[in-house]
Amino acid sequence: MNYLAHLYLSGENPQCMVGGLLGDFIKGPLKGELPSNIESGIQLHRQIDVFTDKQPEVQNAIERFLPPYRRFAGILLDICYDHLLAANWSQYHNRELDDFCQDFYRTLTNYQNILPAGAKRFCEVAPRVNWLQNYARFAELETMLERIGQRFRNPVPLHEAFPLLEQQYPLLEQEFHQLFPRLIEFSVKQRLESNQL
């Protein structure tokens, strides 16, 4: 799962949602240096990643990516799953996608002073370019993958895998709709256990 799915799965607590985003930017042990709800959101992000990687839909999808793309299959699936969530948003959320995203962008600005560099850049750029909302358009994924590929020390032409996502789209969509309700159930259970609903 990528940014949008992690925000959705973080629940309604604004700090937990910020943590849901920061899980992609903060690695290593959490030392109590951030507000506790943000650290809970980061922890939930990590738990969701571990749980997701064990699901049969994800493992089957990874197997379908042949070399050289298999080693990047996790990235390809994360981006594709965010697209599938955005494209089918009304099935999973009663708010409009744009309202949800705009609210989160506003929330994030309240925490700019504690954001690591990458998240700070997201905070500045995302509202201007409708970063999260753009996941709803499948064609945008090619550009997103190209940008991600440029971030590697040795750039990787990830966008060249876009036709594979196109080819597998019906199956990926079917698997997503099987998988995502399970992730919702898992994340609700985790949030209940840590009182972060």
mmCIF file with all atom_site columns, C-alpha atoms in Angstrom:
data_model
loop_
_atom_site.group_PDB
_atom_site.id
_atom_site.type_symbol
_atom_site.label_atom_id
_atom_site.label_alt_id
_atom_site.label_comp_id
_atom_site.label_asym_id
_atom_site.label_entity_id
_atom_site.label_seq_id
_atom_site.pdbx_PDB_ins_code
_atom_site.Cartn_x
_atom_site.Cartn_y
_atom_site.Cartn_z
_atom_site.occupancy
_atom_site.B_iso_or_equiv
_atom_site.pdbx_formal_charge
_atom_site.auth_seq_id
_atom_site.auth_comp_id
_atom_site.auth_asym_id
_atom_site.auth_atom_id
_atom_site.pdbx_PDB_model_num
ATOM 1   C CA . MET A 1 1   ? 0.000   0.000   0.000   1.00 0.00 ? 1   MET A CA 1
ATOM 2   C CA . ASN A 1 2   ? 1.150   3.531   -0.701  1.00 0.00 ? 2   ASN A CA 1
ATOM 3   C CA . TYR A 1 3   ? 0.287   6.955   0.750   1.00 0.00 ? 3   TYR A CA 1
ATOM 4   C CA . LEU A 1 4   ? -3.455  7.051   0.069   1.00 0.00 ? 4   LEU A CA 1
ATOM 5   C CA . ALA A 1 5   ? -4.208  3.551   1.346   1.00 0.00 ? 5   ALA A CA 1
ATOM 6   C CA . HIS A 1 6   ? -2.155  4.137   4.489   1.00 0.00 ? 6   HIS A CA 1
ATOM 7   C CA . LEU A 1 7   ? -4.043  7.372   5.187   1.00 0.00 ? 7   LEU A CA 1
ATOM 8   C CA . TYR A 1 8   ? -7.351  5.581   4.728   1.00 0.00 ? 8   TYR A CA 1
ATOM 9   C CA . LEU A 1 9   ? -6.317  2.698   6.978   1.00 0.00 ? 9   LEU A CA 1
ATOM 10  C CA . SER A 1 10  ? -5.023  5.072   9.683   1.00 0.00 ? 10  SER A CA 1
ATOM 11  C CA . GLY A 1 11  ? -8.573  5.971   10.735  1.00 0.00 ? 11  GLY A CA 1
ATOM 12  C CA . GLU A 1 12  ? -9.968  9.382   11.657  1.00 0.00 ? 12  GLU A CA 1
ATOM 13  C CA . ASN A 1 13  ? -7.381  10.513  14.228  1.00 0.00 ? 13  ASN A CA 1
ATOM 14  C CA . PRO A 1 14  ? -5.438  13.336  12.475  1.00 0.00 ? 14  PRO A CA 1
ATOM 15  C CA . GLN A 1 15  ? -2.138  12.571  14.224  1.00 0.00 ? 15  GLN A CA 1
ATOM 16  C CA . CYS A 1 16  ? -2.473  8.870   13.468  1.00 0.00 ? 16  CYS A CA 1
ATOM 17  C CA . MET A 1 17  ? -3.012  9.810   9.807   1.00 0.00 ? 17  MET A CA 1
ATOM 18  C CA . VAL A 1 18  ? 0.149   11.927  9.844   1.00 0.00 ? 18  VAL A CA 1
ATOM 19  C CA . GLY A 1 19  ? 1.941   8.878   11.255  1.00 0.00 ? 19  GLY A CA 1
ATOM 20  C CA . GLY A 1 20  ? 0.395   6.782   8.480   1.00 0.00 ? 20  GLY A CA 1
ATOM 21  C CA . LEU A 1 21  ? 2.156   8.993   5.960   1.00 0.00 ? 21  LEU A CA 1
ATOM 22  C CA . LEU A 1 22  ? 5.406   9.230   7.932   1.00 0.00 ? 22  LEU A CA 1
ATOM 23  C CA . GLY A 1 23  ? 5.770   5.454   7.974   1.00 0.00 ? 23  GLY A CA 1
ATOM 24  C CA . ASP A 1 24  ? 7.275   5.845   4.493   1.00 0.00 ? 24  ASP A CA 1
ATOM 25  C CA . PHE A 1 25  ? 9.772   8.470   5.673   1.00 0.00 ? 25  PHE A CA 1
ATOM 26  C CA . ILE A 1 26  ? 10.838  7.419   9.177   1.00 0.00 ? 26  ILE A CA 1
ATOM 27  C CA . LYS A 1 27  ? 12.764  4.183   9.621   1.00 0.00 ? 27  LYS A CA 1
ATOM 28  C CA . GLY A 1 28  ? 14.246  2.501   12.672  1.00 0.00 ? 28  GLY A CA 1
ATOM 29  C CA . PRO A 1 29  ? 13.049  2.354   16.277  1.00 0.00 ? 29  PRO A CA 1
ATOM 30  C CA . LEU A 1 30  ? 10.578  4.939   17.571  1.00 0.00 ? 30  LEU A CA 1
ATOM 31  C CA . LYS A 1 31  ? 11.985  6.686   20.626  1.00 0.00 ? 31  LYS A CA 1
ATOM 32  C CA . GLY A 1 32  ? 9.085   8.786   21.891  1.00 0.00 ? 32  GLY A CA 1
ATOM 33  C CA . GLU A 1 33  ? 10.403  11.934  20.201  1.00 0.00 ? 33  GLU A CA 1
ATOM 34  C CA . LEU A 1 34  ? 7.146   12.490  18.291  1.00 0.00 ? 34  LEU A CA 1
ATOM 35  C CA . PRO A 1 35  ? 3.587   12.873  19.631  1.00 0.00 ? 35  PRO A CA 1
ATOM 36  C CA . SER A 1 36  ? 2.371   9.448   20.761  1.00 0.00 ? 36  SER A CA 1
ATOM 37  C CA . ASN A 1 37  ? -0.497  9.299   18.240  1.00 0.00 ? 37  ASN A CA 1
ATOM 38  C CA . ILE A 1 38  ? 1.922   10.008  15.386  1.00 0.00 ? 38  ILE A CA 1
ATOM 39  C CA . GLU A 1 39  ? 4.208   7.218   16.570  1.00 0.00 ? 39  GLU A CA 1
ATOM 40  C CA . SER A 1 40  ? 1.157   4.938   16.822  1.00 0.00 ? 40  SER A CA 1
ATOM 41  C CA . GLY A 1 41  ? 0.350   5.821   13.204  1.00 0.00 ? 41  GLY A CA 1
ATOM 42  C CA . ILE A 1 42  ? 3.894   4.972   12.110  1.00 0.00 ? 42  ILE A CA 1
ATOM 43  C CA . GLN A 1 43  ? 3.699   1.678   13.999  1.00 0.00 ? 43  GLN A CA 1
ATOM 44  C CA . LEU A 1 44  ? 0.341   0.885   12.378  1.00 0.00 ? 44  LEU A CA 1
ATOM 45  C CA . HIS A 1 45  ? 1.845   1.656   8.959   1.00 0.00 ? 45  HIS A CA 1
ATOM 46  C CA . ARG A 1 46  ? 4.584   -0.901  9.622   1.00 0.00 ? 46  ARG A CA 1
ATOM 47  C CA . GLN A 1 47  ? 2.099   -3.520  10.851  1.00 0.00 ? 47  GLN A CA 1
ATOM 48  C CA . ILE A 1 48  ? -0.050  -3.025  7.746   1.00 0.00 ? 48  ILE A CA 1
ATOM 49  C CA . ASP A 1 49  ? 3.003   -3.444  5.492   1.00 0.00 ? 49  ASP A CA 1
ATOM 50  C CA . VAL A 1 50  ? 3.988   -6.717  7.183   1.00 0.00 ? 50  VAL A CA 1
ATOM 51  C CA . PHE A 1 51  ? 0.410   -8.036  7.087   1.00 0.00 ? 51  PHE A CA 1
ATOM 52  C CA . THR A 1 52  ? -0.081  -7.002  3.438   1.00 0.00 ? 52  THR A CA 1
ATOM 53  C CA . ASP A 1 53  ? 3.109   -8.712  2.274   1.00 0.00 ? 53  ASP A CA 1
ATOM 54  C CA . LYS A 1 54  ? 1.825   -12.045 3.645   1.00 0.00 ? 54  LYS A CA 1
ATOM 55  C CA . GLN A 1 55  ? -1.499  -11.958 1.798   1.00 0.00 ? 55  GLN A CA 1
ATOM 56  C CA . PRO A 1 56  ? -1.988  -14.471 -1.047  1.00 0.00 ? 56  PRO A CA 1
ATOM 57  C CA . GLU A 1 57  ? -3.215  -11.815 -3.493  1.00 0.00 ? 57  GLU A CA 1
ATOM 58  C CA . VAL A 1 58  ? 0.018   -9.866  -3.047  1.00 0.00 ? 58  VAL A CA 1
ATOM 59  C CA . GLN A 1 59  ? 2.242   -12.937 -3.255  1.00 0.00 ? 59  GLN A CA 1
ATOM 60  C CA . ASN A 1 60  ? 0.452   -14.136 -6.408  1.00 0.00 ? 60  ASN A CA 1
ATOM 61  C CA . ALA A 1 61  ? 0.718   -10.709 -8.024  1.00 0.00 ? 61  ALA A CA 1
ATOM 62  C CA . ILE A 1 62  ? 4.447   -10.502 -7.269  1.00 0.00 ? 62  ILE A CA 1
ATOM 63  C CA . GLU A 1 63  ? 4.972   -13.899 -8.910  1.00 0.00 ? 63  GLU A CA 1
ATOM 64  C CA . ARG A 1 64  ? 3.391   -12.615 -12.120 1.00 0.00 ? 64  ARG A CA 1
ATOM 65  C CA . PHE A 1 65  ? 6.085   -9.940  -12.523 1.00 0.00 ? 65  PHE A CA 1
ATOM 66  C CA . LEU A 1 66  ? 8.988   -11.559 -14.329 1.00 0.00 ? 66  LEU A CA 1
ATOM 67  C CA . PRO A 1 67  ? 12.585  -10.291 -14.118 1.00 0.00 ? 67  PRO A CA 1
ATOM 68  C CA . PRO A 1 68  ? 13.752  -7.575  -14.300 1.00 0.00 ? 68  PRO A CA 1
ATOM 69  C CA . TYR A 1 69  ? 10.551  -6.170  -12.756 1.00 0.00 ? 69  TYR A CA 1
ATOM 70  C CA . ARG A 1 70  ? 9.986   -8.723  -10.012 1.00 0.00 ? 70  ARG A CA 1
ATOM 71  C CA . ARG A 1 71  ? 12.449  -7.039  -7.663  1.00 0.00 ? 71  ARG A CA 1
ATOM 72  C CA . PHE A 1 72  ? 10.374  -3.843  -7.992  1.00 0.00 ? 72  PHE A CA 1
ATOM 73  C CA . ALA A 1 73  ? 7.003   -5.604  -7.806  1.00 0.00 ? 73  ALA A CA 1
ATOM 74  C CA . GLY A 1 74  ? 6.305   -4.234  -4.319  1.00 0.00 ? 74  GLY A CA 1
ATOM 75  C CA . ILE A 1 75  ? 6.601   -0.656  -5.589  1.00 0.00 ? 75  ILE A CA 1
ATOM 76  C CA . LEU A 1 76  ? 4.487   -1.394  -8.667  1.00 0.00 ? 76  LEU A CA 1
ATOM 77  C CA . LEU A 1 77  ? 1.758   -2.967  -6.549  1.00 0.00 ? 77  LEU A CA 1
ATOM 78  C CA . ASP A 1 78  ? 1.800   -0.186  -3.943  1.00 0.00 ? 78  ASP A CA 1
ATOM 79  C CA . ILE A 1 79  ? 1.207   2.425   -6.643  1.00 0.00 ? 79  ILE A CA 1
ATOM 80  C CA . CYS A 1 80  ? -1.406  0.319   -8.421  1.00 0.00 ? 80  CYS A CA 1
ATOM 81  C CA . TYR A 1 81  ? -3.305  -0.403  -5.200  1.00 0.00 ? 81  TYR A CA 1
ATOM 82  C CA . ASP A 1 82  ? -3.453  3.322   -4.401  1.00 0.00 ? 82  ASP A CA 1
ATOM 83  C CA . HIS A 1 83  ? -4.875  3.876   -7.881  1.00 0.00 ? 83  HIS A CA 1
ATOM 84  C CA . LEU A 1 84  ? -7.482  1.156   -7.381  1.00 0.00 ? 84  LEU A CA 1
ATOM 85  C CA . LEU A 1 85  ? -8.503  2.662   -4.043  1.00 0.00 ? 85  LEU A CA 1
ATOM 86  C CA . ALA A 1 86  ? -8.774  6.167   -5.539  1.00 0.00 ? 86  ALA A CA 1
ATOM 87  C CA . ALA A 1 87  ? -10.650 4.931   -8.612  1.00 0.00 ? 87  ALA A CA 1
ATOM 88  C CA . ASN A 1 88  ? -13.131 3.024   -6.436  1.00 0.00 ? 88  ASN A CA 1
ATOM 89  C CA . TRP A 1 89  ? -13.141 5.485   -3.530  1.00 0.00 ? 89  TRP A CA 1
ATOM 90  C CA . SER A 1 90  ? -16.940 5.706   -3.175  1.00 0.00 ? 90  SER A CA 1
ATOM 91  C CA . GLN A 1 91  ? -17.083 1.955   -2.477  1.00 0.00 ? 91  GLN A CA 1
ATOM 92  C CA . TYR A 1 92  ? -14.878 2.396   0.584   1.00 0.00 ? 92  TYR A CA 1
ATOM 93  C CA . HIS A 1 93  ? -15.496 5.907   1.938   1.00 0.00 ? 93  HIS A CA 1
ATOM 94  C CA . ASN A 1 94  ? -18.561 8.120   2.311   1.00 0.00 ? 94  ASN A CA 1
ATOM 95  C CA . ARG A 1 95  ? -16.600 11.360  1.747   1.00 0.00 ? 95  ARG A CA 1
ATOM 96  C CA . GLU A 1 96  ? -15.472 12.653  -1.626  1.00 0.00 ? 96  GLU A CA 1
ATOM 97  C CA . LEU A 1 97  ? -11.852 11.796  -2.396  1.00 0.00 ? 97  LEU A CA 1
ATOM 98  C CA . ASP A 1 98  ? -10.944 15.442  -2.968  1.00 0.00 ? 98  ASP A CA 1
ATOM 99  C CA . ASP A 1 99  ? -12.430 16.511  0.398   1.00 0.00 ? 99  ASP A CA 1
ATOM 100 C CA . PHE A 1 100 ? -10.557 13.729  2.191   1.00 0.00 ? 100 PHE A CA 1
ATOM 101 C CA . CYS A 1 101 ? -7.257  14.708  0.537   1.00 0.00 ? 101 CYS A CA 1
ATOM 102 C CA . GLN A 1 102 ? -7.656  18.457  1.041   1.00 0.00 ? 102 GLN A CA 1
ATOM 103 C CA . ASP A 1 103 ? -8.425  17.912  4.735   1.00 0.00 ? 103 ASP A CA 1
ATOM 104 C CA . PHE A 1 104 ? -5.297  15.815  5.102   1.00 0.00 ? 104 PHE A CA 1
ATOM 105 C CA . TYR A 1 105 ? -3.109  18.377  3.331   1.00 0.00 ? 105 TYR A CA 1
ATOM 106 C CA . ARG A 1 106 ? -4.368  21.017  5.791   1.00 0.00 ? 106 ARG A CA 1
ATOM 107 C CA . THR A 1 107 ? -3.751  18.702  8.750   1.00 0.00 ? 107 THR A CA 1
ATOM 108 C CA . LEU A 1 108 ? -0.209  17.969  7.596   1.00 0.00 ? 108 LEU A CA 1
ATOM 109 C CA . THR A 1 109 ? 0.738   21.665  7.495   1.00 0.00 ? 109 THR A CA 1
ATOM 110 C CA . ASN A 1 110 ? 0.170   21.792  11.277  1.00 0.00 ? 110 ASN A CA 1
ATOM 111 C CA . TYR A 1 111 ? 3.116   19.399  11.732  1.00 0.00 ? 111 TYR A CA 1
ATOM 112 C CA . GLN A 1 112 ? 5.623   20.882  9.268   1.00 0.00 ? 112 GLN A CA 1
ATOM 113 C CA . ASN A 1 113 ? 8.119   21.582  12.045  1.00 0.00 ? 113 ASN A CA 1
ATOM 114 C CA . ILE A 1 114 ? 8.510   17.859  12.832  1.00 0.00 ? 114 ILE A CA 1
ATOM 115 C CA . LEU A 1 115 ? 8.407   16.458  9.290   1.00 0.00 ? 115 LEU A CA 1
ATOM 116 C CA . PRO A 1 116 ? 11.538  14.853  7.814   1.00 0.00 ? 116 PRO A CA 1
ATOM 117 C CA . ALA A 1 117 ? 12.757  16.346  4.527   1.00 0.00 ? 117 ALA A CA 1
ATOM 118 C CA . GLY A 1 118 ? 10.879  13.970  2.205   1.00 0.00 ? 118 GLY A CA 1
ATOM 119 C CA . ALA A 1 119 ? 7.580   14.437  4.021   1.00 0.00 ? 119 ALA A CA 1
ATOM 120 C CA . LYS A 1 120 ? 8.127   18.211  4.099   1.00 0.00 ? 120 LYS A CA 1
ATOM 121 C CA . ARG A 1 121 ? 8.491   18.161  0.326   1.00 0.00 ? 121 ARG A CA 1
ATOM 122 C CA . PHE A 1 122 ? 5.284   16.108  0.052   1.00 0.00 ? 122 PHE A CA 1
ATOM 123 C CA . CYS A 1 123 ? 3.533   18.664  2.303   1.00 0.00 ? 123 CYS A CA 1
ATOM 124 C CA . GLU A 1 124 ? 4.601   21.518  0.012   1.00 0.00 ? 124 GLU A CA 1
ATOM 125 C CA . VAL A 1 125 ? 4.021   19.847  -3.364  1.00 0.00 ? 125 VAL A CA 1
ATOM 126 C CA . ALA A 1 126 ? 1.008   17.551  -2.827  1.00 0.00 ? 126 ALA A CA 1
ATOM 127 C CA . PRO A 1 127 ? -1.702  20.238  -2.477  1.00 0.00 ? 127 PRO A CA 1
ATOM 128 C CA . ARG A 1 128 ? -0.401  22.126  -5.536  1.00 0.00 ? 128 ARG A CA 1
ATOM 129 C CA . VAL A 1 129 ? -0.453  19.111  -7.849  1.00 0.00 ? 129 VAL A CA 1
ATOM 130 C CA . ASN A 1 130 ? -3.323  17.112  -6.277  1.00 0.00 ? 130 ASN A CA 1
ATOM 131 C CA . TRP A 1 131 ? -0.833  14.317  -5.636  1.00 0.00 ? 131 TRP A CA 1
ATOM 132 C CA . LEU A 1 132 ? -3.206  11.900  -3.877  1.00 0.00 ? 132 LEU A CA 1
ATOM 133 C CA . GLN A 1 133 ? -6.226  12.692  -6.056  1.00 0.00 ? 133 GLN A CA 1
ATOM 134 C CA . ASN A 1 134 ? -4.189  11.963  -9.199  1.00 0.00 ? 134 ASN A CA 1
ATOM 135 C CA . TYR A 1 135 ? -3.996  8.294   -8.239  1.00 0.00 ? 135 TYR A CA 1
ATOM 136 C CA . ALA A 1 136 ? -7.564  7.990   -9.535  1.00 0.00 ? 136 ALA A CA 1
ATOM 137 C CA . ARG A 1 137 ? -6.328  8.369   -13.132 1.00 0.00 ? 137 ARG A CA 1
ATOM 138 C CA . PHE A 1 138 ? -4.584  5.202   -14.275 1.00 0.00 ? 138 PHE A CA 1
ATOM 139 C CA . ALA A 1 139 ? -2.535  7.028   -16.934 1.00 0.00 ? 139 ALA A CA 1
ATOM 140 C CA . GLU A 1 140 ? -0.873  9.103   -14.167 1.00 0.00 ? 140 GLU A CA 1
ATOM 141 C CA . LEU A 1 141 ? 0.799   5.967   -12.815 1.00 0.00 ? 141 LEU A CA 1
ATOM 142 C CA . GLU A 1 142 ? 3.285   5.915   -15.689 1.00 0.00 ? 142 GLU A CA 1
ATOM 143 C CA . THR A 1 143 ? 4.569   9.389   -14.744 1.00 0.00 ? 143 THR A CA 1
ATOM 144 C CA . MET A 1 144 ? 4.599   8.495   -11.042 1.00 0.00 ? 144 MET A CA 1
ATOM 145 C CA . LEU A 1 145 ? 6.653   5.374   -11.736 1.00 0.00 ? 145 LEU A CA 1
ATOM 146 C CA . GLU A 1 146 ? 9.103   7.366   -13.846 1.00 0.00 ? 146 GLU A CA 1
ATOM 147 C CA . ARG A 1 147 ? 9.609   9.823   -10.952 1.00 0.00 ? 147 ARG A CA 1
ATOM 148 C CA . ILE A 1 148 ? 10.066  7.014   -8.430  1.00 0.00 ? 148 ILE A CA 1
ATOM 149 C CA . GLY A 1 149 ? 12.587  5.315   -10.715 1.00 0.00 ? 149 GLY A CA 1
ATOM 150 C CA . GLN A 1 150 ? 14.654  8.515   -10.823 1.00 0.00 ? 150 GLN A CA 1
ATOM 151 C CA . ARG A 1 151 ? 15.051  8.457   -7.019  1.00 0.00 ? 151 ARG A CA 1
ATOM 152 C CA . PHE A 1 152 ? 17.252  5.344   -7.054  1.00 0.00 ? 152 PHE A CA 1
ATOM 153 C CA . ARG A 1 153 ? 21.011  5.886   -6.792  1.00 0.00 ? 153 ARG A CA 1
ATOM 154 C CA . ASN A 1 154 ? 21.203  4.258   -10.220 1.00 0.00 ? 154 ASN A CA 1
ATOM 155 C CA . PRO A 1 155 ? 17.949  5.350   -11.914 1.00 0.00 ? 155 PRO A CA 1
ATOM 156 C CA . VAL A 1 156 ? 15.574  2.520   -12.848 1.00 0.00 ? 156 VAL A CA 1
ATOM 157 C CA . PRO A 1 157 ? 13.108  2.823   -15.774 1.00 0.00 ? 157 PRO A CA 1
ATOM 158 C CA . LEU A 1 158 ? 10.141  1.738   -13.643 1.00 0.00 ? 158 LEU A CA 1
ATOM 159 C CA . HIS A 1 159 ? 7.709   3.391   -16.064 1.00 0.00 ? 159 HIS A CA 1
ATOM 160 C CA . GLU A 1 160 ? 8.582   0.678   -18.582 1.00 0.00 ? 160 GLU A CA 1
ATOM 161 C CA . ALA A 1 161 ? 6.593   -1.709  -16.361 1.00 0.00 ? 161 ALA A CA 1
ATOM 162 C CA . PHE A 1 162 ? 3.421   0.345   -16.909 1.00 0.00 ? 162 PHE A CA 1
ATOM 163 C CA . PRO A 1 163 ? 2.219   -1.884  -19.801 1.00 0.00 ? 163 PRO A CA 1
ATOM 164 C CA . LEU A 1 164 ? 2.427   -4.881  -17.432 1.00 0.00 ? 164 LEU A CA 1
ATOM 165 C CA . LEU A 1 165 ? 0.068   -3.136  -15.006 1.00 0.00 ? 165 LEU A CA 1
ATOM 166 C CA . GLU A 1 166 ? -2.210  -2.332  -17.945 1.00 0.00 ? 166 GLU A CA 1
ATOM 167 C CA . GLN A 1 167 ? -2.175  -5.946  -19.102 1.00 0.00 ? 167 GLN A CA 1
ATOM 168 C CA . GLN A 1 168 ? -2.898  -7.315  -15.619 1.00 0.00 ? 168 GLN A CA 1
ATOM 169 C CA . TYR A 1 169 ? -5.363  -4.599  -14.646 1.00 0.00 ? 169 TYR A CA 1
ATOM 170 C CA . PRO A 1 170 ? -8.556  -6.725  -14.469 1.00 0.00 ? 170 PRO A CA 1
ATOM 171 C CA . LEU A 1 171 ? -6.863  -9.338  -12.274 1.00 0.00 ? 171 LEU A CA 1
ATOM 172 C CA . LEU A 1 172 ? -5.145  -6.734  -10.077 1.00 0.00 ? 172 LEU A CA 1
ATOM 173 C CA . GLU A 1 173 ? -8.485  -4.990  -9.583  1.00 0.00 ? 173 GLU A CA 1
ATOM 174 C CA . GLN A 1 174 ? -10.202 -8.246  -8.635  1.00 0.00 ? 174 GLN A CA 1
ATOM 175 C CA . GLU A 1 175 ? -7.416  -9.093  -6.172  1.00 0.00 ? 175 GLU A CA 1
ATOM 176 C CA . PHE A 1 176 ? -7.511  -5.601  -4.675  1.00 0.00 ? 176 PHE A CA 1
ATOM 177 C CA . HIS A 1 177 ? -11.219 -5.877  -3.888  1.00 0.00 ? 177 HIS A CA 1
ATOM 178 C CA . GLN A 1 178 ? -10.572 -9.227  -2.211  1.00 0.00 ? 178 GLN A CA 1
ATOM 179 C CA . LEU A 1 179 ? -7.615  -7.866  -0.259  1.00 0.00 ? 179 LEU A CA 1
ATOM 180 C CA . PHE A 1 180 ? -8.652  -4.394  0.861   1.00 0.00 ? 180 PHE A CA 1
ATOM 181 C CA . PRO A 1 181 ? -11.593 -5.362  3.115   1.00 0.00 ? 181 PRO A CA 1
ATOM 182 C CA . ARG A 1 182 ? -9.185  -7.674  4.955   1.00 0.00 ? 182 ARG A CA 1
ATOM 183 C CA . LEU A 1 183 ? -6.751  -4.773  5.410   1.00 0.00 ? 183 LEU A CA 1
ATOM 184 C CA . ILE A 1 184 ? -9.562  -2.589  6.748   1.00 0.00 ? 184 ILE A CA 1
ATOM 185 C CA . GLU A 1 185 ? -10.509 -5.280  9.260   1.00 0.00 ? 185 GLU A CA 1
ATOM 186 C CA . PHE A 1 186 ? -6.864  -5.724  10.291  1.00 0.00 ? 186 PHE A CA 1
ATOM 187 C CA . SER A 1 187 ? -6.229  -1.992  10.711  1.00 0.00 ? 187 SER A CA 1
ATOM 188 C CA . VAL A 1 188 ? -9.422  -1.464  12.744  1.00 0.00 ? 188 VAL A CA 1
ATOM 189 C CA . LYS A 1 189 ? -8.377  -4.318  15.042  1.00 0.00 ? 189 LYS A CA 1
ATOM 190 C CA . GLN A 1 190 ? -4.872  -2.840  15.462  1.00 0.00 ? 190 GLN A CA 1
ATOM 191 C CA . ARG A 1 191 ? -6.266  0.634   16.162  1.00 0.00 ? 191 ARG A CA 1
ATOM 192 C CA . LEU A 1 192 ? -8.708  -0.757  18.725  1.00 0.00 ? 192 LEU A CA 1
ATOM 193 C CA . GLU A 1 193 ? -5.871  -2.533  20.499  1.00 0.00 ? 193 GLU A CA 1
ATOM 194 C CA . SER A 1 194 ? -3.871  0.706   20.707  1.00 0.00 ? 194 SER A CA 1
ATOM 195 C CA . ASN A 1 195 ? -6.930  2.938   21.351  1.00 0.00 ? 195 ASN A CA 1
ATOM 196 C CA . GLN A 1 196 ? -6.329  4.875   18.103  1.00 0.00 ? 196 GLN A CA 1
ATOM 197 C CA . LEU A 1 197 ? -9.732  4.503   16.409  1.00 0.00 ? 197 LEU A CA 1
#
